[in-house]
Amino acid sequence: MNGGTMQNGTAAVVVDMAAPPQRNFLDGEEFRRQGHQVIEFIAEYYGSIGDYPVNPRVTPGFLRNRLPADPPSRPEPDAFSSALEDIRDIILPGMTHWQSPRHLAHFPASSSTVGALGEALAAGINVVPFTWAASPAATELEMVVVDWLGKALHLPESLLFAGGGGGTLLGTSCEAILCAVVAARDQKLAEVGGKRIGDLVVYCSDQTHFAFRKAARIAGIQREHCREIATCHDDMFAMSPTELQACIQADVDAGLVPLFLCATVGTTQTTAVDPIGKLCAVASKHGVWVHVDAAYAGSALVCPEFGDVMEGVELVDSFSMNAHKWLLANNDCCAMWVKEPRALVAALGTEQEYILRDAASEGHEVVDYKDWTMTLTRRFRALKVWLVLRCYGTDGLREHIRSHVRMAEGLEAMVRADARFEVVTTRRFALVCFRLRPLQSMGGEKTANDINRALLEQVNAVSLGPYVSSAKVGGMYLLRCAVGSTLTEERHVKDAWRVVQDQASAILAKMERLYKDLLQLPYPSY
């Protein structure tokens, strides 16, 4: 813009007509061309994903040192194509490939073509459904989808909109747990008085995901008022109702206020299942809100044969699961249901400002999802879940889950067939927890953890081998093999087990030589 002359005390604005026209950042033709490139890129990635080590062999700073310190001021010619080349050549080699068929660590982050394209559709449409008025169809589709999903998981009607409850789609279980804790907190403080927030106590087991303790701290619960109920191997690390009752009663006797219990169906370390009904019976005596975290195992509930793990779920106040873990919905997608939605709204709702009002919703009870969670701006996750349910159906989802369970059963059988190993915990879903047995000739339990830790490191160091993870429960270090990646086939599981056996043979041979040499050493004289 050029400088202007003064006219009647006002600077005249002169526009430089030579300035380049404003670029159209939503040009349909450019989007079509670049979109084809992206689809081809991803399709080729899936086709060649087996060529990458699942866990990259890189050191901190490897990528930062290869990229410029400053962003470009102007794009290079055909910048998008050039950027895709850098993704392929520089970024992908440094990624942990969660969609690899050899990714057997942690829990799955399942993907599907429909889930990915649903994400693309949501990103392209790019609505912001924080109130009904902000996007009526997005809000109502979410309400339909959470009821669909709840029915597919065989949840009680009391948690669905159809039964007076309701659900929403969040990012992760961490968000769901925090929302539930805040709702429970405000509901309890309305009974006992706000000044008693320092007396509130929450409960979990020593196997509960650390997200719960973090949520409790954010909600204002004192660190020392987060009770962890000890679990044991005899109970397969499930929470004991008897121990919970004793802990709550001790707090009541001390003048504290029991607030919240986080029970788990499918704990992170071993997929332990807490006895929901029995825990609810204890909690209800003291007015404790019960939330069930089924982040991983919730997906398996589409299969009726897993219904036993949900005994008593009709008694809980809230329930959450991650559809992005094992139900093909792509990251991120956590579904949360509550029996009393008004408790969430009372704790998390905002005053409806004039700018957010819409004449079409006046006189109607509408759901404004901004009042169900911490954020106002939220993603249109319902679209991809709706597409997944429509395109795969509940029967397709059941077969998806069952195929992984069958592979895990096969792995469990292979572990049991090798006398050097033991299955540490009862397999419930598609996670197998095992370890090399402690041998008295090699130090027994004293060295068992070190040997198994070394086994994990060597297995994960094998080029193009599997990627598995570990846990430590009841003092035992064990290996975790979670079958669940969408591309995993039976041959990948068998190959992984062969790698584990080969590395175990190498470690045991080395240990045998070491202990043999030690036994032959002369005793020192004093």
mmCIF file of C-alpha atoms in Angstrom, residues 171-492:
data_model
loop_
_atom_site.group_PDB
_atom_site.id
_atom_site.type_symbol
_atom_site.label_atom_id
_atom_site.label_comp_id
_atom_site.label_asym_id
_atom_site.label_seq_id
_atom_site.Cartn_x
_atom_site.Cartn_y
_atom_site.Cartn_z
ATOM 1 C CA GLY A 171 -10.284 -37.302 22.710
ATOM 2 C CA THR A 172 -9.038 -39.809 25.292
ATOM 3 C CA SER A 173 -10.015 -41.642 28.461
ATOM 4 C CA CYS A 174 -7.953 -39.082 30.382
ATOM 5 C CA GLU A 175 -10.538 -36.445 29.443
ATOM 6 C CA ALA A 176 -13.435 -38.736 30.287
ATOM 7 C CA ILE A 177 -12.077 -39.534 33.740
ATOM 8 C CA LEU A 178 -11.414 -35.868 34.499
ATOM 9 C CA CYS A 179 -14.938 -34.863 33.450
ATOM 10 C CA ALA A 180 -16.412 -37.578 35.655
ATOM 11 C CA VAL A 181 -14.278 -36.593 38.668
ATOM 12 C CA VAL A 182 -15.255 -32.920 38.314
ATOM 13 C CA ALA A 183 -18.959 -33.810 38.033
ATOM 14 C CA ALA A 184 -18.727 -36.048 41.097
ATOM 15 C CA ARG A 185 -16.772 -33.400 43.017
ATOM 16 C CA ASP A 186 -19.308 -30.633 42.448
ATOM 17 C CA GLN A 187 -22.224 -32.942 43.189
ATOM 18 C CA LYS A 188 -20.645 -34.027 46.486
ATOM 19 C CA LEU A 189 -19.651 -30.492 47.509
ATOM 20 C CA ALA A 190 -23.248 -29.389 46.954
ATOM 21 C CA GLU A 191 -24.149 -31.895 49.677
ATOM 22 C CA VAL A 192 -21.355 -31.359 52.197
ATOM 23 C CA GLY A 193 -20.319 -27.764 51.504
ATOM 24 C CA GLY A 194 -17.642 -26.301 49.269
ATOM 25 C CA LYS A 195 -15.219 -25.720 52.118
ATOM 26 C CA ARG A 196 -14.751 -29.473 52.496
ATOM 27 C CA ILE A 197 -12.964 -29.971 49.190
ATOM 28 C CA GLY A 198 -9.828 -30.772 51.185
ATOM 29 C CA ASP A 199 -11.609 -33.743 52.776
ATOM 30 C CA LEU A 200 -12.555 -35.483 49.514
ATOM 31 C CA VAL A 201 -10.984 -38.886 48.888
ATOM 32 C CA VAL A 202 -10.809 -40.921 45.668
ATOM 33 C CA TYR A 203 -10.083 -44.620 45.195
ATOM 34 C CA CYS A 204 -8.438 -46.869 42.634
ATOM 35 C CA SER A 205 -6.223 -49.960 42.569
ATOM 36 C CA ASP A 206 -2.479 -50.082 42.182
ATOM 37 C CA GLN A 207 -3.156 -51.241 38.605
ATOM 38 C CA THR A 208 -5.302 -48.240 37.634
ATOM 39 C CA HIS A 209 -3.884 -46.089 34.854
ATOM 40 C CA PHE A 210 -1.961 -43.061 36.121
ATOM 41 C CA ALA A 211 -4.389 -40.857 34.174
ATOM 42 C CA PHE A 212 -6.769 -41.204 37.109
ATOM 43 C CA ARG A 213 -4.319 -39.794 39.627
ATOM 44 C CA LYS A 214 -3.538 -36.944 37.257
ATOM 45 C CA ALA A 215 -7.241 -36.189 36.798
ATOM 46 C CA ALA A 216 -7.764 -36.182 40.560
ATOM 47 C CA ARG A 217 -4.952 -33.671 41.044
ATOM 48 C CA ILE A 218 -6.350 -31.386 38.333
ATOM 49 C CA ALA A 219 -9.772 -31.586 40.015
ATOM 50 C CA GLY A 220 -8.271 -30.346 43.281
ATOM 51 C CA ILE A 221 -8.021 -33.618 45.192
ATOM 52 C CA GLN A 222 -5.022 -33.669 47.517
ATOM 53 C CA ARG A 223 -2.327 -36.124 46.466
ATOM 54 C CA GLU A 224 -2.420 -37.905 49.808
ATOM 55 C CA HIS A 225 -6.173 -38.441 49.384
ATOM 56 C CA CYS A 226 -5.825 -40.704 46.361
ATOM 57 C CA ARG A 227 -6.066 -44.226 47.788
ATOM 58 C CA GLU A 228 -4.512 -47.141 45.897
ATOM 59 C CA ILE A 229 -5.940 -50.533 46.831
ATOM 60 C CA ALA A 230 -3.203 -53.169 46.666
ATOM 61 C CA THR A 231 -3.803 -56.088 44.310
ATOM 62 C CA CYS A 232 -2.223 -59.529 44.167
ATOM 63 C CA HIS A 233 -1.417 -62.291 41.713
ATOM 64 C CA ASP A 234 -3.869 -64.698 43.367
ATOM 65 C CA ASP A 235 -6.745 -62.407 42.259
ATOM 66 C CA MET A 236 -5.141 -61.741 38.856
ATOM 67 C CA PHE A 237 -4.522 -58.162 40.037
ATOM 68 C CA ALA A 238 -8.208 -57.246 40.286
ATOM 69 C CA MET A 239 -9.378 -54.795 42.942
ATOM 70 C CA SER A 240 -10.663 -56.387 46.141
ATOM 71 C CA PRO A 241 -14.120 -55.209 47.345
ATOM 72 C CA THR A 242 -13.170 -56.214 50.885
ATOM 73 C CA GLU A 243 -10.032 -54.072 50.829
ATOM 74 C CA LEU A 244 -11.992 -51.188 49.292
ATOM 75 C CA GLN A 245 -14.617 -51.362 52.046
ATOM 76 C CA ALA A 246 -11.918 -51.308 54.723
ATOM 77 C CA CYS A 247 -10.195 -48.343 53.126
ATOM 78 C CA ILE A 248 -13.399 -46.315 52.739
ATOM 79 C CA GLN A 249 -14.510 -47.081 56.292
ATOM 80 C CA ALA A 250 -11.155 -45.930 57.645
ATOM 81 C CA ASP A 251 -11.575 -42.625 55.812
ATOM 82 C CA VAL A 252 -15.124 -42.182 57.091
ATOM 83 C CA ASP A 253 -13.930 -42.864 60.629
ATOM 84 C CA ALA A 254 -11.235 -40.226 60.137
ATOM 85 C CA GLY A 255 -13.865 -37.637 59.185
ATOM 86 C CA LEU A 256 -13.024 -37.628 55.466
ATOM 87 C CA VAL A 257 -15.489 -37.715 52.554
ATOM 88 C CA PRO A 258 -15.329 -40.644 50.098
ATOM 89 C CA LEU A 259 -15.957 -39.261 46.622
ATOM 90 C CA PHE A 260 -15.020 -41.375 43.616
ATOM 91 C CA LEU A 261 -14.005 -44.881 42.599
ATOM 92 C CA CYS A 262 -12.287 -45.652 39.289
ATOM 93 C CA ALA A 263 -12.767 -49.319 38.410
ATOM 94 C CA THR A 264 -11.099 -50.842 35.367
ATOM 95 C CA VAL A 265 -12.119 -53.419 32.802
ATOM 96 C CA GLY A 266 -8.814 -54.389 31.193
ATOM 97 C CA THR A 267 -5.979 -52.724 33.103
ATOM 98 C CA THR A 268 -3.004 -51.418 31.161
ATOM 99 C CA GLN A 269 -0.404 -53.809 32.534
ATOM 100 C CA THR A 270 -2.233 -57.152 32.402
ATOM 101 C CA THR A 271 -5.888 -56.475 31.369
ATOM 102 C CA ALA A 272 -7.122 -57.303 34.861
ATOM 103 C CA VAL A 273 -10.881 -56.927 35.333
ATOM 104 C CA ASP A 274 -12.219 -55.362 38.497
ATOM 105 C CA PRO A 275 -15.486 -56.883 39.859
ATOM 106 C CA ILE A 276 -17.801 -54.013 38.980
ATOM 107 C CA GLY A 277 -20.968 -55.191 40.721
ATOM 108 C CA LYS A 278 -19.278 -56.009 44.020
ATOM 109 C CA LEU A 279 -17.343 -52.731 44.000
ATOM 110 C CA CYS A 280 -20.548 -50.782 43.309
ATOM 111 C CA ALA A 281 -22.207 -52.503 46.257
ATOM 112 C CA VAL A 282 -19.448 -51.162 48.498
ATOM 113 C CA ALA A 283 -19.390 -47.702 46.954
ATOM 114 C CA SER A 284 -23.150 -47.166 47.056
ATOM 115 C CA LYS A 285 -23.199 -47.406 50.849
ATOM 116 C CA HIS A 286 -21.088 -44.264 51.002
ATOM 117 C CA GLY A 287 -22.507 -42.282 48.067
ATOM 118 C CA VAL A 288 -19.338 -42.805 45.991
ATOM 119 C CA TRP A 289 -19.465 -42.102 42.253
ATOM 120 C CA VAL A 290 -18.291 -45.170 40.288
ATOM 121 C CA HIS A 291 -16.611 -44.743 36.917
ATOM 122 C CA VAL A 292 -15.502 -47.673 34.756
ATOM 123 C CA ASP A 293 -12.437 -47.164 32.591
ATOM 124 C CA ALA A 294 -12.525 -49.701 29.745
ATOM 125 C CA ALA A 295 -10.167 -47.823 27.447
ATOM 126 C CA TYR A 296 -8.755 -50.943 25.766
ATOM 127 C CA ALA A 297 -11.125 -53.791 26.584
ATOM 128 C CA GLY A 298 -14.301 -51.806 25.963
ATOM 129 C CA SER A 299 -14.043 -52.580 22.255
ATOM 130 C CA ALA A 300 -14.267 -56.313 22.988
ATOM 131 C CA LEU A 301 -17.742 -55.806 24.438
ATOM 132 C CA VAL A 302 -19.181 -55.925 20.919
ATOM 133 C CA CYS A 303 -18.708 -59.696 21.365
ATOM 134 C CA PRO A 304 -21.384 -61.141 23.671
ATOM 135 C CA GLU A 305 -18.943 -63.742 24.982
ATOM 136 C CA PHE A 306 -17.197 -61.017 26.980
ATOM 137 C CA GLY A 307 -20.369 -59.953 28.768
ATOM 138 C CA ASP A 308 -19.285 -61.558 32.046
ATOM 139 C CA VAL A 309 -16.664 -58.854 32.630
ATOM 140 C CA MET A 310 -19.472 -56.285 32.790
ATOM 141 C CA GLU A 311 -21.517 -57.866 35.564
ATOM 142 C CA GLY A 312 -23.031 -55.022 37.582
ATOM 143 C CA VAL A 313 -22.358 -52.283 35.016
ATOM 144 C CA GLU A 314 -25.973 -51.103 35.317
ATOM 145 C CA LEU A 315 -24.980 -49.744 38.750
ATOM 146 C CA VAL A 316 -22.166 -47.444 37.615
ATOM 147 C CA ASP A 317 -22.436 -43.679 37.191
ATOM 148 C CA SER A 318 -20.190 -43.366 34.131
ATOM 149 C CA PHE A 319 -18.318 -45.514 31.638
ATOM 150 C CA SER A 320 -15.673 -44.797 28.992
ATOM 151 C CA MET A 321 -13.777 -46.660 26.273
ATOM 152 C CA ASN A 322 -11.411 -45.729 23.451
ATOM 153 C CA ALA A 323 -12.840 -46.659 20.071
ATOM 154 C CA HIS A 324 -9.497 -45.661 18.563
ATOM 155 C CA LYS A 325 -7.681 -48.434 20.399
ATOM 156 C CA TRP A 326 -9.313 -51.539 18.945
ATOM 157 C CA LEU A 327 -12.526 -50.563 17.148
ATOM 158 C CA LEU A 328 -11.135 -49.128 13.889
ATOM 159 C CA ALA A 329 -12.101 -45.516 14.630
ATOM 160 C CA ASN A 330 -8.614 -43.970 14.217
ATOM 161 C CA ASN A 331 -7.014 -41.664 16.726
ATOM 162 C CA ASP A 332 -8.512 -39.954 18.626
ATOM 163 C CA CYS A 333 -11.916 -41.137 19.791
ATOM 164 C CA CYS A 334 -13.027 -41.839 23.367
ATOM 165 C CA ALA A 335 -16.695 -42.541 24.021
ATOM 166 C CA MET A 336 -18.087 -41.634 27.433
ATOM 167 C CA TRP A 337 -21.538 -42.348 28.837
ATOM 168 C CA VAL A 338 -23.126 -41.003 32.031
ATOM 169 C CA LYS A 339 -26.262 -42.008 33.883
ATOM 170 C CA GLU A 340 -27.036 -38.418 34.911
ATOM 171 C CA PRO A 341 -25.991 -35.949 32.172
ATOM 172 C CA ARG A 342 -27.202 -33.033 34.268
ATOM 173 C CA ALA A 343 -24.366 -33.722 36.736
ATOM 174 C CA LEU A 344 -21.870 -33.084 33.931
ATOM 175 C CA VAL A 345 -23.707 -29.967 32.777
ATOM 176 C CA ALA A 346 -23.933 -28.601 36.324
ATOM 177 C CA ALA A 347 -20.168 -28.931 36.750
ATOM 178 C CA LEU A 348 -18.925 -28.076 33.268
ATOM 179 C CA GLY A 349 -21.655 -25.933 31.753
ATOM 180 C CA THR A 350 -21.297 -22.271 30.900
ATOM 181 C CA GLU A 351 -23.825 -19.483 30.918
ATOM 182 C CA GLN A 352 -25.448 -19.391 27.503
ATOM 183 C CA GLU A 353 -24.361 -16.089 26.037
ATOM 184 C CA TYR A 354 -26.613 -14.257 23.601
ATOM 185 C CA ILE A 355 -24.243 -14.825 20.704
ATOM 186 C CA LEU A 356 -24.595 -18.596 21.113
ATOM 187 C CA ARG A 357 -28.380 -18.627 21.081
ATOM 188 C CA ASP A 358 -30.415 -19.741 18.123
ATOM 189 C CA ALA A 359 -34.100 -19.104 17.522
ATOM 190 C CA ALA A 360 -34.623 -22.622 16.177
ATOM 191 C CA SER A 361 -33.632 -24.162 19.515
ATOM 192 C CA GLU A 362 -35.779 -21.885 21.687
ATOM 193 C CA GLY A 363 -38.352 -23.880 23.602
ATOM 194 C CA HIS A 364 -36.577 -27.179 22.958
ATOM 195 C CA GLU A 365 -34.273 -29.245 25.126
ATOM 196 C CA VAL A 366 -31.084 -29.475 23.101
ATOM 197 C CA VAL A 367 -27.667 -30.900 23.904
ATOM 198 C CA ASP A 368 -24.860 -28.357 23.896
ATOM 199 C CA TYR A 369 -21.776 -30.540 24.075
ATOM 200 C CA LYS A 370 -19.599 -27.667 25.277
ATOM 201 C CA ASP A 371 -21.289 -28.291 28.642
ATOM 202 C CA TRP A 372 -20.210 -31.937 28.746
ATOM 203 C CA THR A 373 -16.449 -31.474 28.711
ATOM 204 C CA MET A 374 -13.605 -29.066 29.478
ATOM 205 C CA THR A 375 -13.251 -27.566 26.008
ATOM 206 C CA LEU A 376 -15.552 -25.352 24.010
ATOM 207 C CA THR A 377 -14.032 -26.014 20.605
ATOM 208 C CA ARG A 378 -14.375 -29.689 19.781
ATOM 209 C CA ARG A 379 -13.919 -32.043 16.843
ATOM 210 C CA PHE A 380 -16.586 -33.702 14.692
ATOM 211 C CA ARG A 381 -15.582 -37.230 15.729
ATOM 212 C CA ALA A 382 -19.094 -38.611 15.285
ATOM 213 C CA LEU A 383 -18.735 -38.645 11.507
ATOM 214 C CA LYS A 384 -15.973 -41.258 11.401
ATOM 215 C CA VAL A 385 -17.633 -43.446 14.043
ATOM 216 C CA TRP A 386 -20.903 -43.309 12.111
ATOM 217 C CA LEU A 387 -19.062 -44.333 8.940
ATOM 218 C CA VAL A 388 -17.248 -47.184 10.723
ATOM 219 C CA LEU A 389 -20.522 -48.533 12.115
ATOM 220 C CA ARG A 390 -22.303 -48.153 8.774
ATOM 221 C CA CYS A 391 -19.571 -49.600 6.588
ATOM 222 C CA TYR A 392 -18.391 -52.480 8.793
ATOM 223 C CA GLY A 393 -21.478 -53.204 10.871
ATOM 224 C CA THR A 394 -21.488 -54.804 14.293
ATOM 225 C CA ASP A 395 -20.869 -58.237 12.772
ATOM 226 C CA GLY A 396 -17.739 -56.939 11.020
ATOM 227 C CA LEU A 397 -16.480 -55.370 14.226
ATOM 228 C CA ARG A 398 -17.048 -58.610 16.123
ATOM 229 C CA GLU A 399 -15.034 -60.585 13.592
ATOM 230 C CA HIS A 400 -12.273 -57.966 13.771
ATOM 231 C CA ILE A 401 -12.022 -58.419 17.555
ATOM 232 C CA ARG A 402 -12.380 -62.188 17.443
ATOM 233 C CA SER A 403 -9.630 -62.585 14.849
ATOM 234 C CA HIS A 404 -7.151 -60.900 17.192
ATOM 235 C CA VAL A 405 -8.376 -62.922 20.167
ATOM 236 C CA ARG A 406 -7.820 -66.129 18.175
ATOM 237 C CA MET A 407 -4.260 -65.025 17.356
ATOM 238 C CA ALA A 408 -3.625 -64.256 21.021
ATOM 239 C CA GLU A 409 -4.975 -67.680 21.975
ATOM 240 C CA GLY A 410 -2.511 -69.208 19.524
ATOM 241 C CA LEU A 411 0.354 -67.217 21.008
ATOM 242 C CA GLU A 412 -0.660 -68.229 24.523
ATOM 243 C CA ALA A 413 -0.608 -71.879 23.457
ATOM 244 C CA MET A 414 2.874 -71.476 21.956
ATOM 245 C CA VAL A 415 4.161 -69.895 25.172
ATOM 246 C CA ARG A 416 2.726 -72.716 27.287
ATOM 247 C CA ALA A 417 4.265 -75.308 24.961
ATOM 248 C CA ASP A 418 7.784 -74.020 25.701
ATOM 249 C CA ALA A 419 8.774 -75.200 29.164
ATOM 250 C CA ARG A 420 11.241 -72.338 29.538
ATOM 251 C CA PHE A 421 8.366 -69.820 29.688
ATOM 252 C CA GLU A 422 5.274 -69.251 31.786
ATOM 253 C CA VAL A 423 2.078 -67.282 31.170
ATOM 254 C CA VAL A 424 1.939 -64.959 34.158
ATOM 255 C CA THR A 425 -1.714 -63.848 34.149
ATOM 256 C CA THR A 426 -4.920 -65.278 32.769
ATOM 257 C CA ARG A 427 -5.461 -64.027 29.224
ATOM 258 C CA ARG A 428 -8.844 -62.342 28.915
ATOM 259 C CA PHE A 429 -8.720 -60.450 25.629
ATOM 260 C CA ALA A 430 -5.835 -60.278 23.143
ATOM 261 C CA LEU A 431 -2.942 -59.519 25.484
ATOM 262 C CA VAL A 432 -0.520 -62.288 26.481
ATOM 263 C CA CYS A 433 1.703 -61.646 29.506
ATOM 264 C CA PHE A 434 4.609 -64.040 29.880
ATOM 265 C CA ARG A 435 8.175 -64.381 31.081
ATOM 266 C CA LEU A 436 11.122 -66.744 31.149
ATOM 267 C CA ARG A 437 10.727 -68.944 34.207
ATOM 268 C CA PRO A 438 13.119 -68.232 37.076
ATOM 269 C CA LEU A 439 15.711 -71.016 37.293
ATOM 270 C CA GLN A 440 17.409 -71.825 40.584
ATOM 271 C CA SER A 441 20.556 -72.693 38.670
ATOM 272 C CA MET A 442 20.643 -69.106 37.439
ATOM 273 C CA GLY A 443 19.784 -67.188 40.566
ATOM 274 C CA GLY A 444 16.046 -67.942 40.738
ATOM 275 C CA GLU A 445 13.684 -65.014 41.319
ATOM 276 C CA LYS A 446 16.651 -62.832 42.212
ATOM 277 C CA THR A 447 17.857 -62.681 38.604
ATOM 278 C CA ALA A 448 14.589 -63.486 36.763
ATOM 279 C CA ASN A 449 13.671 -59.839 36.302
ATOM 280 C CA ASP A 450 17.102 -58.981 34.909
ATOM 281 C CA ILE A 451 16.969 -61.892 32.469
ATOM 282 C CA ASN A 452 13.508 -60.934 31.219
ATOM 283 C CA ARG A 453 14.483 -57.298 30.935
ATOM 284 C CA ALA A 454 17.418 -58.333 28.779
ATOM 285 C CA LEU A 455 15.107 -60.521 26.698
ATOM 286 C CA LEU A 456 12.811 -57.587 25.957
ATOM 287 C CA GLU A 457 15.723 -55.396 24.913
ATOM 288 C CA GLN A 458 17.129 -58.019 22.579
ATOM 289 C CA VAL A 459 13.753 -58.838 21.015
ATOM 290 C CA ASN A 460 13.073 -55.171 20.279
ATOM 291 C CA ALA A 461 16.596 -54.730 18.890
ATOM 292 C CA VAL A 462 16.075 -57.314 16.128
ATOM 293 C CA SER A 463 15.926 -55.582 12.758
ATOM 294 C CA LEU A 464 12.420 -55.884 11.287
ATOM 295 C CA GLY A 465 11.450 -57.914 14.307
ATOM 296 C CA PRO A 466 8.437 -57.433 16.569
ATOM 297 C CA TYR A 467 7.986 -54.560 18.976
ATOM 298 C CA VAL A 468 6.711 -55.716 22.378
ATOM 299 C CA SER A 469 6.470 -53.996 25.739
ATOM 300 C CA SER A 470 6.794 -54.865 29.412
ATOM 301 C CA ALA A 471 5.131 -54.554 32.779
ATOM 302 C CA LYS A 472 6.062 -55.145 36.395
ATOM 303 C CA VAL A 473 3.371 -56.566 38.632
ATOM 304 C CA GLY A 474 3.645 -58.388 41.934
ATOM 305 C CA GLY A 475 7.398 -57.844 41.772
ATOM 306 C CA MET A 476 7.612 -59.749 38.473
ATOM 307 C CA TYR A 477 9.021 -58.233 35.289
ATOM 308 C CA LEU A 478 7.111 -59.636 32.339
ATOM 309 C CA LEU A 479 6.738 -59.195 28.598
ATOM 310 C CA ARG A 480 3.457 -58.002 27.092
ATOM 311 C CA CYS A 481 2.392 -59.021 23.592
ATOM 312 C CA ALA A 482 -0.795 -57.198 22.535
ATOM 313 C CA VAL A 483 -2.334 -58.469 19.303
ATOM 314 C CA GLY A 484 -4.552 -55.800 17.778
ATOM 315 C CA SER A 485 -3.000 -53.886 14.890
ATOM 316 C CA THR A 486 -5.333 -53.957 11.912
ATOM 317 C CA LEU A 487 -2.706 -55.434 9.575
ATOM 318 C CA THR A 488 -1.513 -58.169 11.955
ATOM 319 C CA GLU A 489 -1.944 -61.714 10.662
ATOM 320 C CA GLU A 490 -1.249 -65.093 12.237
ATOM 321 C CA ARG A 491 2.133 -65.311 10.484
ATOM 322 C CA HIS A 492 3.287 -62.099 12.173
#
